[in-house]
Amino acid sequence: RYRHYKWEVKYQYKSPDCFKKLTISINGRSPGPTILAQQGDTIVVELKNSLLTENLAVHWHGIRQIGSPWSDGTEGVTQCPILPGDNFIYKFVVDRPGTYLYHAHYGLQKEAGLYGSIIVSVPSNVSEPFTYDYDHSIILNDWYHKSTHEQATGLSSIPFGWVGEPQSLLINGRGKFNCSLSSLVAGVCNALNPECSPYVLTVIPGKTYRLRIGSLTSLSAISFGMQGHNLTVVEADGHYVEPFVVKNIYIYSGETYSVLLKANQDSSRNYWAITNVVSRKPSTPNGLAILNYHPNHPEKLPPTIPPTGPLWSDTASRLAQSFAIKAHRGHITAPPLKSDRVIVLLNTQNKIDGFFKWSLNNVSLTLPHTPYLVALKFNLTDAFDQTPPPDNYDSMNYDIFSVAKNVNATSSNGIYRLKFNTTVDIILQNANTMTVNNSETHPWHLHGHDFWILGYGNGKFDMKRDPQKYNLLNPIMKNTVPVHPYGWTALRIQTNNPGVWLFHCHIESHFYMGMSVVFEAGVEKVGKLPSTIMGCGKTRGFHRP
Ligand SMILES: O=C1O[C@H]([C@@H](O)CO)C(O)=C1O
C-alpha cells in the first residue's frame, strides 16, 4: 500500500512553552503530522520547502532505506539540500513494525521544531508479544528560545558561543516557560496562551495503554515517568524487549520505547506525567503533562505535587537501565559470533584552529559540499578527502580521565569504507571533556542499519578482557545507544545495506561540531540515483528536473 503525504515546510510563530518563537512547521504544525503505516507500506512524502531563505533536508530516523539510500534525507551524505521554493519527493518502504521518528537533518533545523513520529503497525494477522487496549504516541523534546541561526553562529565562532541548557522541556509539543523570567516586551510570553496548556493523556480506568515514547531533544537526556504508576518496557527502536518494569524511563535523543501503562490507580483524580533532565546539571524546569482518569475533568490539577525525578548525576542507575534492555526471548536475532573488523572510536572534545569541536580518534567530521553518495557513484575523487580516518587511538597512552590537549586533532571529510556483507564491531570510548572532571553522555545514532549492543562498561575498554563479557545470547538491536560518562559501549554491525551512512552523536550541537563518522559499504550495488538529490558542489551541472 502507498501512503501519500504532501507537506509544506515553513516558518511560523508558535508558543509551545508560552514564549513566542519562529518555529519550523509542517502544514502549520510542530511537532509535525504523525506518519501512520503498516509494515510493508511505501511512504511517499512530497515536500515543499517554503522556508524562503533556507535549505532543508528531512531524515527518517530508524527507517533503514533498504533499496532507497538516496531517501535517507541527510544533507551532504545522501543528497544536496532542498532549495527554498523547491519540491522534493522522499519515497521509502517501512519494512518493519515499530516506533520511529523523523526530523530535519540540515544545520540545526531540528531545534526549530521540524520533527515528528512514524508509527508502523504489524499486519492484521500478526500478533505482538504483549497486549494493550489503546496506542498513544508521546514525543519528548527540549526547547530553546534562540533561533537555529544564533545557535549555529555561536558554535562556529571564536569566541565559542555554547547553546547552553534548554529553556523548557516539551511533551507532545507543549511545555511551560516561566514568563516572569522573560523580557517585558508585550506579547512575547503569555502564560495563558492555549498553545502552551499542558498535554493531557486521558485514560479509562482499568485499561492498558501502549505509550510510544520518542525523544528528539537537541541536547538533554531525559527521564520520563507517570506519577504513581509503573511502566513496563516492551519495545526499543522497533525491537521487542524482554519486558521489565521501571518507575522512570531514561531516554536519550533519537531513541524510542514502547511502555505499557495500566490505568489501575485511584480513578477519582488525575496524575502528573513528568520529564526531567538527567546526565547534565539541569537548569531547565521539569516538563509536565496530565494523566487524566476519565471522567475527571482533563484540566483538574492533580491533588499532589509532581514527583521529583531521579537525580541528574545518578549515572549508575542509567547504566543499569542500559543493561536491562535485552531482546525479547521469542524475538532474538542472534549476532554473528565474530567480527571481521574492530573500529574503536575515542570521543573527545577539543580545539581545532581555535574552534571548539568534537572528534573521533582526533578527527572531526566536516560535511562535504558534494553528497558522498553521488561522489562515490560517479567516482568524483576530488569531492572529499580520500584518506580514511583511523580505526583506533593510542589507547596505551591516552588517559580518558583527564583533560587532554589532543594537539593533533584535525577536521576532515574522510570516510570509513567497510567491506560489504561483513561484520564490524564499533567500540565507543568516552573520555574527559575539556572541562576538569567532566565526561558527557552521547547518544550515538546509526543510519541505514540496526546494531547489536554487545556490552557497556566503565572506564577504558580492554581489548582482551571485555569482549569475553559480550552478550551474544540475547543482545537488543537498536539504532541509537548511549555511551555513558567515562564509559564504553560495544556494538556489532552487519554491513548488508548498500549505501553511505552517517553514524553520529544525536546531540544536535555535537553533530554540528563534527561528532560524526561516515560508513560506506557496497555503494557499487546502489541502483540508479535520482537526479533530484544532485545539483550542488561537483554535481552542479548534473541534470535536475
Ligand atoms: O560541546 C559542548 O560545549 C560545552 C562546554 O563544554 C564548553 O562550553 C558543553 O557543555 C558541551 O557539551
Coordinates of C-alpha atoms and ligand atoms in Angstrom, one line a residue:
R1 CA 0.0 0.0 0.0
Y2 CA 1.1 3.5 -0.8
R3 CA 0.7 6.3 1.7
H4 CA 1.0 9.7 0.2
Y5 CA 1.8 12.8 2.2
K6 CA 2.0 16.4 1.0
W7 CA 3.9 18.6 3.3
E8 CA 4.7 22.3 3.2
V9 CA 7.5 23.3 5.4
K10 CA 7.6 26.9 6.6
Y11 CA 8.4 29.3 9.4
Q12 CA 5.5 30.3 11.7
Y13 CA 5.4 32.0 15.1
K14 CA 4.5 29.5 17.8
S15 CA 4.5 29.4 21.5
P16 CA 4.9 25.8 22.5
D17 CA 6.2 26.8 26.0
C18 CA 4.3 30.1 26.1
F19 CA 7.3 32.0 24.6
K20 CA 6.8 33.2 21.1
K21 CA 9.5 31.8 18.7
L22 CA 9.9 31.4 15.0
T23 CA 9.2 27.7 14.5
I24 CA 9.6 25.5 11.5
S25 CA 6.2 23.8 10.9
I26 CA 4.9 21.1 8.6
N27 CA 1.5 22.0 7.3
G28 CA 1.3 24.5 10.1
R29 CA 2.2 22.1 12.8
S30 CA 5.1 21.4 15.2
P31 CA 5.6 18.6 16.1
G32 CA 4.6 17.6 12.5
P33 CA 1.9 15.1 11.5
T34 CA 2.4 11.5 12.6
I35 CA 3.0 9.1 9.8
L36 CA 0.8 6.1 10.4
A37 CA 1.5 3.0 8.3
Q38 CA 1.5 -0.8 8.3
Q39 CA 4.6 -3.0 7.8
G40 CA 5.5 -3.2 4.1
D41 CA 3.8 0.1 3.1
T42 CA 5.6 2.6 0.8
I43 CA 5.6 6.1 2.2
V44 CA 5.7 8.9 -0.3
V45 CA 6.3 12.4 1.2
E46 CA 6.1 15.2 -1.2
L47 CA 7.9 18.1 0.5
K48 CA 7.7 21.7 -0.4
N49 CA 10.4 23.9 1.0
S50 CA 8.6 27.2 1.8
L51 CA 11.3 28.4 4.2
L52 CA 12.0 31.2 1.7
T53 CA 15.7 31.7 2.6
E54 CA 16.8 28.4 3.9
N55 CA 17.8 25.0 2.6
L56 CA 16.2 21.8 4.0
A57 CA 16.5 18.0 4.3
V58 CA 14.4 15.6 6.3
H59 CA 15.7 12.3 7.8
W60 CA 13.5 9.2 8.5
H61 CA 15.0 8.1 11.7
G62 CA 15.2 4.3 12.2
I63 CA 14.0 3.5 8.7
R64 CA 16.8 1.6 7.1
Q65 CA 16.1 2.7 3.5
I66 CA 16.8 -0.7 2.0
G67 CA 17.0 -0.1 -1.7
S68 CA 16.5 3.6 -1.4
P69 CA 19.7 5.0 0.3
W70 CA 19.1 8.3 -1.5
S71 CA 15.9 8.9 0.6
D72 CA 17.8 8.9 3.9
G73 CA 17.5 12.7 4.0
T74 CA 21.0 13.5 5.2
E75 CA 22.3 16.7 3.6
G76 CA 25.9 16.2 2.4
V77 CA 25.7 12.5 2.7
T78 CA 22.8 11.2 0.6
Q79 CA 21.5 14.4 -1.0
C80 CA 22.0 18.0 -1.8
P81 CA 19.9 20.4 0.3
I82 CA 16.4 21.1 -1.0
L83 CA 16.5 24.7 -2.1
P84 CA 13.9 27.3 -1.0
G85 CA 10.9 27.1 -3.2
D86 CA 11.8 23.5 -4.4
N87 CA 9.8 20.3 -4.0
F88 CA 11.5 17.0 -3.2
I89 CA 9.9 13.6 -3.0
Y90 CA 11.0 11.1 -0.4
K91 CA 9.9 7.5 -1.1
F92 CA 10.7 4.5 1.1
V93 CA 9.4 1.3 2.4
V94 CA 8.6 0.8 6.1
D95 CA 9.8 -2.8 6.2
R96 CA 9.4 -3.4 10.0
P97 CA 6.8 -2.6 12.6
G98 CA 7.8 -0.3 15.4
T99 CA 8.1 3.3 16.6
Y100 CA 10.3 5.6 14.6
L101 CA 10.9 9.3 14.1
Y102 CA 11.6 12.0 11.5
H103 CA 13.4 15.3 11.8
A104 CA 15.3 17.9 9.9
H105 CA 18.9 16.9 9.0
Y106 CA 20.3 20.2 7.8
G107 CA 22.2 22.6 10.1
L108 CA 20.3 22.9 13.4
Q109 CA 16.8 23.0 12.0
K110 CA 15.5 20.2 14.2
E111 CA 16.0 22.6 17.1
A112 CA 13.5 25.0 15.3
G113 CA 10.7 22.4 15.5
L114 CA 10.8 20.2 12.4
Y115 CA 10.2 16.7 14.0
G116 CA 7.6 14.1 14.4
S117 CA 6.8 10.3 14.7
I118 CA 6.4 7.4 12.4
I119 CA 4.3 4.5 13.7
V120 CA 4.4 1.3 11.8
S121 CA 1.9 -1.3 12.9
V122 CA 2.0 -5.1 12.4
P123 CA -0.1 -6.7 9.6
S124 CA -3.6 -7.6 11.0
N125 CA -2.8 -11.3 11.1
V126 CA 0.3 -10.9 13.2
S127 CA 0.3 -10.6 16.9
E128 CA 2.8 -8.9 19.1
P129 CA 4.3 -10.4 22.3
F130 CA 2.2 -8.1 24.5
T131 CA -1.4 -6.8 24.6
Y132 CA -2.9 -3.5 25.2
D133 CA -6.2 -1.6 24.7
Y134 CA -5.0 1.7 23.2
D135 CA -2.0 3.1 21.5
H136 CA -0.7 6.6 22.2
S137 CA 2.4 8.4 21.0
I138 CA 4.4 10.8 23.2
I139 CA 7.2 12.8 21.6
L140 CA 9.7 14.4 24.0
N141 CA 11.8 17.4 23.2
D142 CA 13.8 20.2 24.8
W143 CA 13.2 23.7 23.6
Y144 CA 15.4 26.8 23.1
H145 CA 14.3 30.4 22.6
K146 CA 17.3 31.3 20.5
S147 CA 17.0 30.7 16.7
T148 CA 18.9 28.0 14.9
H149 CA 20.9 30.7 13.3
E150 CA 22.0 32.3 16.6
Q151 CA 22.9 28.8 17.9
A152 CA 24.8 27.8 14.8
T153 CA 26.7 31.1 14.7
G154 CA 27.8 30.7 18.3
L155 CA 29.0 27.1 17.8
S156 CA 31.1 28.1 14.8
S157 CA 32.6 31.3 16.2
I158 CA 35.7 32.4 18.1
P159 CA 35.0 33.0 20.9
F160 CA 32.8 30.0 21.1
G161 CA 29.1 30.5 21.9
W162 CA 27.6 27.4 23.6
V163 CA 23.9 26.8 23.1
G164 CA 23.5 26.3 26.9
E165 CA 20.8 24.4 28.6
P166 CA 17.3 24.5 27.0
Q167 CA 14.6 26.9 28.3
S168 CA 12.0 24.2 28.7
L169 CA 11.0 20.6 28.1
L170 CA 8.1 19.7 25.8
I171 CA 5.7 16.8 26.0
N172 CA 3.9 16.4 22.6
G173 CA 5.0 19.9 21.7
R174 CA 3.8 21.5 25.0
G175 CA 5.8 23.0 27.8
K176 CA 5.8 25.9 30.3
F177 CA 8.3 28.6 30.4
N178 CA 8.0 30.9 33.4
C179 CA 7.0 34.1 31.6
S180 CA 8.0 36.3 34.6
L181 CA 11.7 35.4 33.6
S182 CA 11.4 36.8 30.1
S183 CA 11.6 40.3 28.8
L184 CA 8.6 42.5 29.3
V185 CA 8.1 43.1 25.6
A186 CA 4.3 42.7 25.1
G187 CA 3.1 39.5 23.5
V188 CA 6.4 37.6 23.6
C189 CA 5.5 35.4 26.5
N190 CA 1.9 34.7 27.6
A191 CA 1.3 32.1 30.2
L192 CA -2.4 31.9 29.2
N193 CA -1.7 31.1 25.5
P194 CA -3.7 27.9 24.8
E195 CA -0.7 26.6 22.7
C196 CA 1.1 26.0 26.0
S197 CA -1.6 24.4 28.0
P198 CA -0.3 21.1 29.2
Y199 CA -0.7 18.0 27.1
V200 CA -3.5 15.8 28.5
L201 CA -3.5 12.0 28.2
T202 CA -6.9 10.7 29.0
V203 CA -7.2 7.1 30.2
I204 CA -10.2 4.8 31.0
P205 CA -9.8 3.1 34.4
G206 CA -8.8 -0.5 34.1
K207 CA -7.4 -0.2 30.5
T208 CA -3.9 -0.8 29.3
Y209 CA -2.1 1.8 27.2
R210 CA 0.8 1.4 24.9
L211 CA 2.8 4.6 25.1
R212 CA 5.2 5.0 22.2
I213 CA 7.7 7.4 23.6
G214 CA 10.3 9.0 21.4
S215 CA 12.9 11.7 22.2
L216 CA 14.1 14.2 19.8
T217 CA 15.9 16.5 22.2
S218 CA 18.6 18.8 20.9
L219 CA 20.8 18.3 24.0
S220 CA 19.1 16.8 27.0
A221 CA 19.0 13.2 28.2
I222 CA 15.6 12.8 29.9
S223 CA 13.8 10.7 32.5
F224 CA 10.1 10.2 31.9
G225 CA 7.6 9.0 34.5
M226 CA 3.9 8.8 35.4
Q227 CA 3.2 9.7 39.0
G228 CA 2.0 6.7 41.0
H229 CA 2.3 4.3 38.0
N230 CA 4.8 1.7 36.8
L231 CA 5.8 1.4 33.2
T232 CA 6.6 -1.9 31.5
V233 CA 9.2 -1.5 28.8
V234 CA 8.3 -3.7 25.7
E235 CA 9.9 -2.2 22.6
A236 CA 13.0 -0.2 21.9
D237 CA 13.8 1.3 18.5
G238 CA 11.5 -1.1 16.7
H239 CA 12.6 -4.2 18.5
Y240 CA 10.7 -6.2 21.1
V241 CA 12.3 -6.1 24.6
E242 CA 12.1 -8.8 27.3
P243 CA 9.7 -6.8 29.5
F244 CA 11.0 -5.1 32.6
V245 CA 9.3 -2.6 34.9
V246 CA 10.5 0.9 35.7
K247 CA 9.3 3.9 37.7
N248 CA 11.0 6.3 35.2
I249 CA 12.4 5.5 31.8
Y250 CA 15.6 7.2 30.7
I251 CA 15.5 8.2 27.1
Y252 CA 18.3 9.7 25.0
S253 CA 17.8 11.8 21.9
G254 CA 17.0 9.6 18.9
E255 CA 15.7 6.7 21.0
T256 CA 12.1 5.3 21.0
Y257 CA 10.5 3.0 23.5
S258 CA 7.1 1.5 23.9
V259 CA 5.9 1.1 27.5
L260 CA 2.7 -0.4 28.9
L261 CA 0.8 1.8 31.3
K262 CA -2.1 0.2 33.3
A263 CA -4.7 2.7 34.4
N264 CA -5.0 0.8 37.7
Q265 CA -4.7 3.6 40.3
D266 CA -7.3 5.7 42.2
S267 CA -9.6 6.8 39.4
S268 CA -11.1 9.8 41.3
R269 CA -8.1 12.0 40.5
N270 CA -5.6 13.0 37.8
Y271 CA -1.8 12.4 37.9
W272 CA 1.3 14.2 36.6
A273 CA 3.4 12.9 33.8
I274 CA 6.9 14.3 34.3
T275 CA 10.1 14.7 32.3
N276 CA 13.3 15.9 33.8
V277 CA 16.9 16.5 32.6
V278 CA 19.5 13.9 33.6
S279 CA 23.2 13.5 32.9
R280 CA 23.9 17.2 32.7
K281 CA 23.4 19.5 35.7
P282 CA 19.9 20.8 35.0
S283 CA 18.8 24.4 34.8
T284 CA 15.7 23.6 32.9
P285 CA 12.4 23.2 34.7
N286 CA 10.7 19.8 34.6
G287 CA 8.2 19.2 31.8
L288 CA 4.7 18.3 32.9
A289 CA 1.6 16.8 31.3
I290 CA -1.6 15.5 32.9
L291 CA -2.6 11.9 33.1
N292 CA -6.4 12.2 33.2
Y293 CA -8.6 9.5 34.5
H294 CA -11.9 9.6 32.8
P295 CA -14.4 11.1 33.8
N296 CA -12.4 13.6 35.8
H297 CA -12.1 17.0 34.1
P298 CA -8.9 16.9 31.9
E299 CA -7.7 20.2 33.4
K300 CA -8.3 19.2 37.0
L301 CA -4.8 19.5 38.5
P302 CA -3.5 16.5 40.4
P303 CA -4.0 17.0 44.1
T304 CA -0.4 16.2 44.9
I305 CA 2.8 17.9 43.8
P306 CA 4.7 16.4 40.8
P307 CA 7.2 13.8 41.9
T308 CA 10.9 14.7 41.6
G309 CA 12.6 12.6 39.0
P310 CA 15.8 10.7 39.5
L311 CA 19.0 12.6 40.4
W312 CA 20.7 14.0 37.3
S313 CA 24.1 12.7 38.4
D314 CA 23.0 9.1 39.0
T315 CA 25.0 7.5 36.2
A316 CA 24.8 4.1 37.8
S317 CA 21.0 3.9 37.5
R318 CA 21.2 4.9 33.9
L319 CA 23.8 2.3 33.2
A320 CA 21.6 -0.2 35.0
Q321 CA 18.7 0.5 32.6
S322 CA 21.0 0.2 29.6
F323 CA 22.0 -3.3 30.9
A324 CA 18.3 -4.2 31.4
I325 CA 17.3 -3.9 27.8
K326 CA 17.5 -7.3 26.2
A327 CA 15.9 -8.8 23.1
H328 CA 12.5 -10.4 23.8
R329 CA 13.0 -14.2 24.2
G330 CA 10.7 -15.0 21.3
H331 CA 12.3 -12.4 19.0
I332 CA 16.0 -12.9 19.2
T333 CA 18.1 -12.3 16.1
A334 CA 21.5 -13.8 17.0
P335 CA 24.5 -11.7 16.2
P336 CA 27.4 -13.3 14.3
L337 CA 29.8 -14.7 16.9
K338 CA 32.9 -13.0 15.5
S339 CA 33.7 -9.8 13.7
D340 CA 35.9 -9.1 10.7
R341 CA 37.0 -5.7 11.8
V342 CA 37.0 -3.6 15.0
I343 CA 36.9 0.2 15.0
V344 CA 37.4 1.9 18.3
L345 CA 36.2 5.5 18.4
L346 CA 37.6 7.7 21.1
N347 CA 35.1 10.5 21.8
T348 CA 36.9 13.8 22.6
Q349 CA 36.1 17.5 22.8
N350 CA 39.0 19.6 21.6
K351 CA 40.0 22.7 19.9
I352 CA 41.0 22.9 16.2
D353 CA 42.3 26.1 14.9
G354 CA 40.8 27.8 17.9
F355 CA 37.3 26.4 17.3
F356 CA 35.5 24.1 19.7
K357 CA 35.0 20.7 18.1
W358 CA 34.2 17.1 18.9
S359 CA 36.4 14.4 17.4
L360 CA 36.6 10.6 16.9
N361 CA 40.2 9.4 17.1
N362 CA 41.2 13.0 16.7
V363 CA 39.2 13.6 13.5
S364 CA 36.3 16.0 13.5
L365 CA 33.9 15.5 10.5
T366 CA 33.1 18.3 8.2
L367 CA 30.4 17.5 5.7
P368 CA 31.4 18.0 2.0
H369 CA 29.6 20.2 -0.3
T370 CA 29.0 17.3 -2.7
P371 CA 27.0 14.4 -1.2
Y372 CA 29.1 11.3 -0.6
L373 CA 26.6 9.0 -2.2
V374 CA 26.8 10.9 -5.5
A375 CA 30.6 11.4 -5.3
L376 CA 31.1 7.7 -4.8
K377 CA 28.7 6.5 -7.5
F378 CA 30.2 8.9 -10.1
N379 CA 33.8 8.4 -8.8
L380 CA 34.3 12.1 -8.1
T381 CA 37.5 11.6 -6.1
D382 CA 38.2 15.2 -5.6
A383 CA 34.8 15.7 -3.8
F384 CA 36.2 14.6 -0.5
D385 CA 39.4 13.6 1.3
Q386 CA 40.2 10.0 0.2
T387 CA 42.3 9.3 3.3
P388 CA 40.2 7.2 5.7
P389 CA 40.1 8.2 9.4
P390 CA 41.9 5.9 11.8
D391 CA 40.5 2.6 13.3
N392 CA 41.9 3.3 16.7
Y393 CA 43.6 5.7 19.0
D394 CA 46.7 5.4 21.2
S395 CA 44.8 3.5 23.9
M396 CA 48.0 2.5 25.7
N397 CA 49.0 6.1 26.5
Y398 CA 45.7 8.0 26.5
D399 CA 44.3 9.0 29.8
I400 CA 40.5 9.1 29.4
F401 CA 40.1 10.6 32.9
S402 CA 42.0 13.9 32.4
V403 CA 41.7 16.9 30.2
A404 CA 43.8 16.1 27.1
K405 CA 45.1 18.7 24.7
N406 CA 44.7 16.5 21.6
V407 CA 47.0 18.8 19.7
N408 CA 46.9 16.6 16.6
A409 CA 43.2 16.9 16.1
T410 CA 42.1 17.8 12.6
S411 CA 39.0 18.4 10.6
S412 CA 38.4 16.1 7.7
N413 CA 35.6 14.7 5.4
G414 CA 37.3 11.3 5.0
I415 CA 35.1 8.3 5.5
Y416 CA 35.3 4.6 6.6
R417 CA 35.0 2.2 3.7
L418 CA 33.6 -1.1 5.0
K419 CA 33.6 -4.3 3.1
F420 CA 30.1 -5.3 2.1
N421 CA 28.4 -8.1 4.0
T422 CA 31.0 -8.2 6.7
T423 CA 30.7 -7.9 10.5
V424 CA 32.2 -4.8 12.1
D425 CA 32.5 -4.0 15.8
I426 CA 32.4 -0.4 16.9
I427 CA 33.6 0.5 20.3
L428 CA 32.6 3.9 21.5
Q429 CA 35.1 5.0 24.1
N430 CA 34.1 8.0 26.2
A431 CA 36.6 10.4 27.8
N432 CA 37.0 13.6 29.7
T433 CA 35.9 16.8 28.0
M434 CA 37.9 20.0 28.1
T435 CA 36.4 20.7 31.5
V436 CA 38.1 19.1 34.5
N437 CA 36.2 16.1 36.0
N438 CA 33.6 16.1 33.2
S439 CA 32.5 13.4 30.8
E440 CA 29.2 13.7 29.0
T441 CA 26.6 11.2 27.8
H442 CA 26.4 10.9 24.0
P443 CA 23.5 9.1 22.2
W444 CA 25.0 7.6 19.1
H445 CA 22.7 7.0 16.1
L446 CA 23.4 4.9 13.0
H447 CA 21.7 5.4 9.7
G448 CA 20.7 2.5 7.4
H449 CA 21.2 -0.3 10.0
D450 CA 20.4 -1.5 13.4
F451 CA 23.3 -2.8 15.5
W452 CA 23.5 -5.3 18.3
I453 CA 24.5 -3.9 21.7
L454 CA 27.1 -6.3 22.9
G455 CA 28.1 -4.5 26.1
Y456 CA 28.7 -1.4 28.2
G457 CA 31.4 -0.8 30.7
N458 CA 33.0 1.8 32.9
G459 CA 36.5 3.2 32.2
K460 CA 38.7 2.2 29.4
F461 CA 37.7 -0.6 27.1
D462 CA 40.0 -3.6 27.5
M463 CA 40.6 -5.3 24.0
K464 CA 41.5 -8.6 25.6
R465 CA 39.1 -9.0 28.5
D466 CA 35.9 -7.0 27.7
P467 CA 35.0 -8.9 24.5
Q468 CA 34.8 -12.1 26.6
K469 CA 31.9 -10.5 28.5
Y470 CA 29.9 -9.6 25.4
N471 CA 26.3 -10.6 25.4
L472 CA 26.0 -12.8 22.3
L473 CA 22.8 -14.6 23.6
N474 CA 20.1 -12.0 23.6
P475 CA 21.5 -8.6 22.8
I476 CA 19.0 -6.0 21.8
M477 CA 19.2 -4.4 18.4
K478 CA 18.8 -0.6 18.2
N479 CA 19.6 2.3 16.1
T480 CA 20.6 4.7 18.9
V481 CA 22.6 3.9 22.0
P482 CA 24.2 6.0 24.8
V483 CA 27.9 5.9 25.7
H484 CA 27.8 6.8 29.3
P485 CA 30.3 9.2 31.0
Y486 CA 33.8 7.8 31.2
G487 CA 32.4 4.5 29.8
W488 CA 32.4 2.5 26.7
T489 CA 29.7 0.8 24.5
A490 CA 30.4 -2.1 22.2
L491 CA 28.2 -2.6 19.0
R492 CA 28.2 -5.1 16.2
I493 CA 27.0 -4.2 12.7
Q494 CA 26.4 -6.2 9.6
T495 CA 27.2 -4.2 6.5
N496 CA 24.4 -5.5 4.5
N497 CA 22.7 -2.3 3.3
P498 CA 24.4 -0.7 0.3
G499 CA 24.9 3.0 0.7
V500 CA 26.6 5.7 2.6
W501 CA 25.5 6.1 6.2
L502 CA 26.1 8.6 9.0
F503 CA 27.0 7.4 12.5
H504 CA 26.8 10.3 14.8
C505 CA 26.1 11.8 18.2
H506 CA 22.4 12.7 18.2
I507 CA 23.0 15.9 20.3
E508 CA 22.4 18.4 17.5
S509 CA 25.2 20.8 18.5
H510 CA 27.7 18.0 18.9
F511 CA 26.9 16.7 15.4
Y512 CA 27.3 20.2 14.1
M513 CA 30.7 20.4 15.9
G514 CA 31.9 17.3 14.0
M515 CA 30.9 14.4 16.3
S516 CA 30.2 12.0 13.4
V517 CA 31.7 9.4 11.1
V518 CA 30.6 8.1 7.8
F519 CA 30.4 4.5 6.7
E520 CA 30.3 3.4 3.1
A521 CA 29.5 -0.2 2.2
G522 CA 28.5 -1.8 -1.1
V523 CA 28.0 1.5 -2.8
E524 CA 28.6 -0.2 -6.2
K525 CA 25.4 -2.1 -5.5
V526 CA 23.3 1.0 -5.2
G527 CA 20.9 1.4 -8.1
K528 CA 20.5 4.5 -10.4
L529 CA 20.5 7.6 -8.3
P530 CA 17.6 10.0 -8.7
S531 CA 18.8 13.3 -10.2
T532 CA 16.8 15.2 -7.6
I533 CA 19.5 14.5 -5.0
M534 CA 22.1 16.3 -7.2
G535 CA 22.8 19.8 -8.2
C536 CA 25.2 21.1 -5.6
G537 CA 29.0 21.1 -5.3
K538 CA 30.7 19.0 -8.0
T539 CA 27.2 17.8 -9.2
R540 CA 26.2 21.3 -10.1
G541 CA 26.0 20.6 -13.8
F542 CA 24.1 17.3 -13.3
H543 CA 20.6 17.2 -14.5
R544 CA 17.9 18.3 -12.2
P545 CA 14.3 18.3 -13.3
Ligands
LIG1 O1 30.1 20.8 23.4 C1 29.9 21.4 24.5 O2 30.5 22.6 24.8 C2 30.0 22.9 26.2 C3 31.1 23.2 27.1 O3 32.0 22.0 27.2 C4 32.0 24.3 26.6 O4 31.3 25.5 26.7 C5 29.2 21.7 26.6 O5 28.7 21.6 27.7 C6 29.2 20.9 25.5 O6 28.5 19.7 25.6

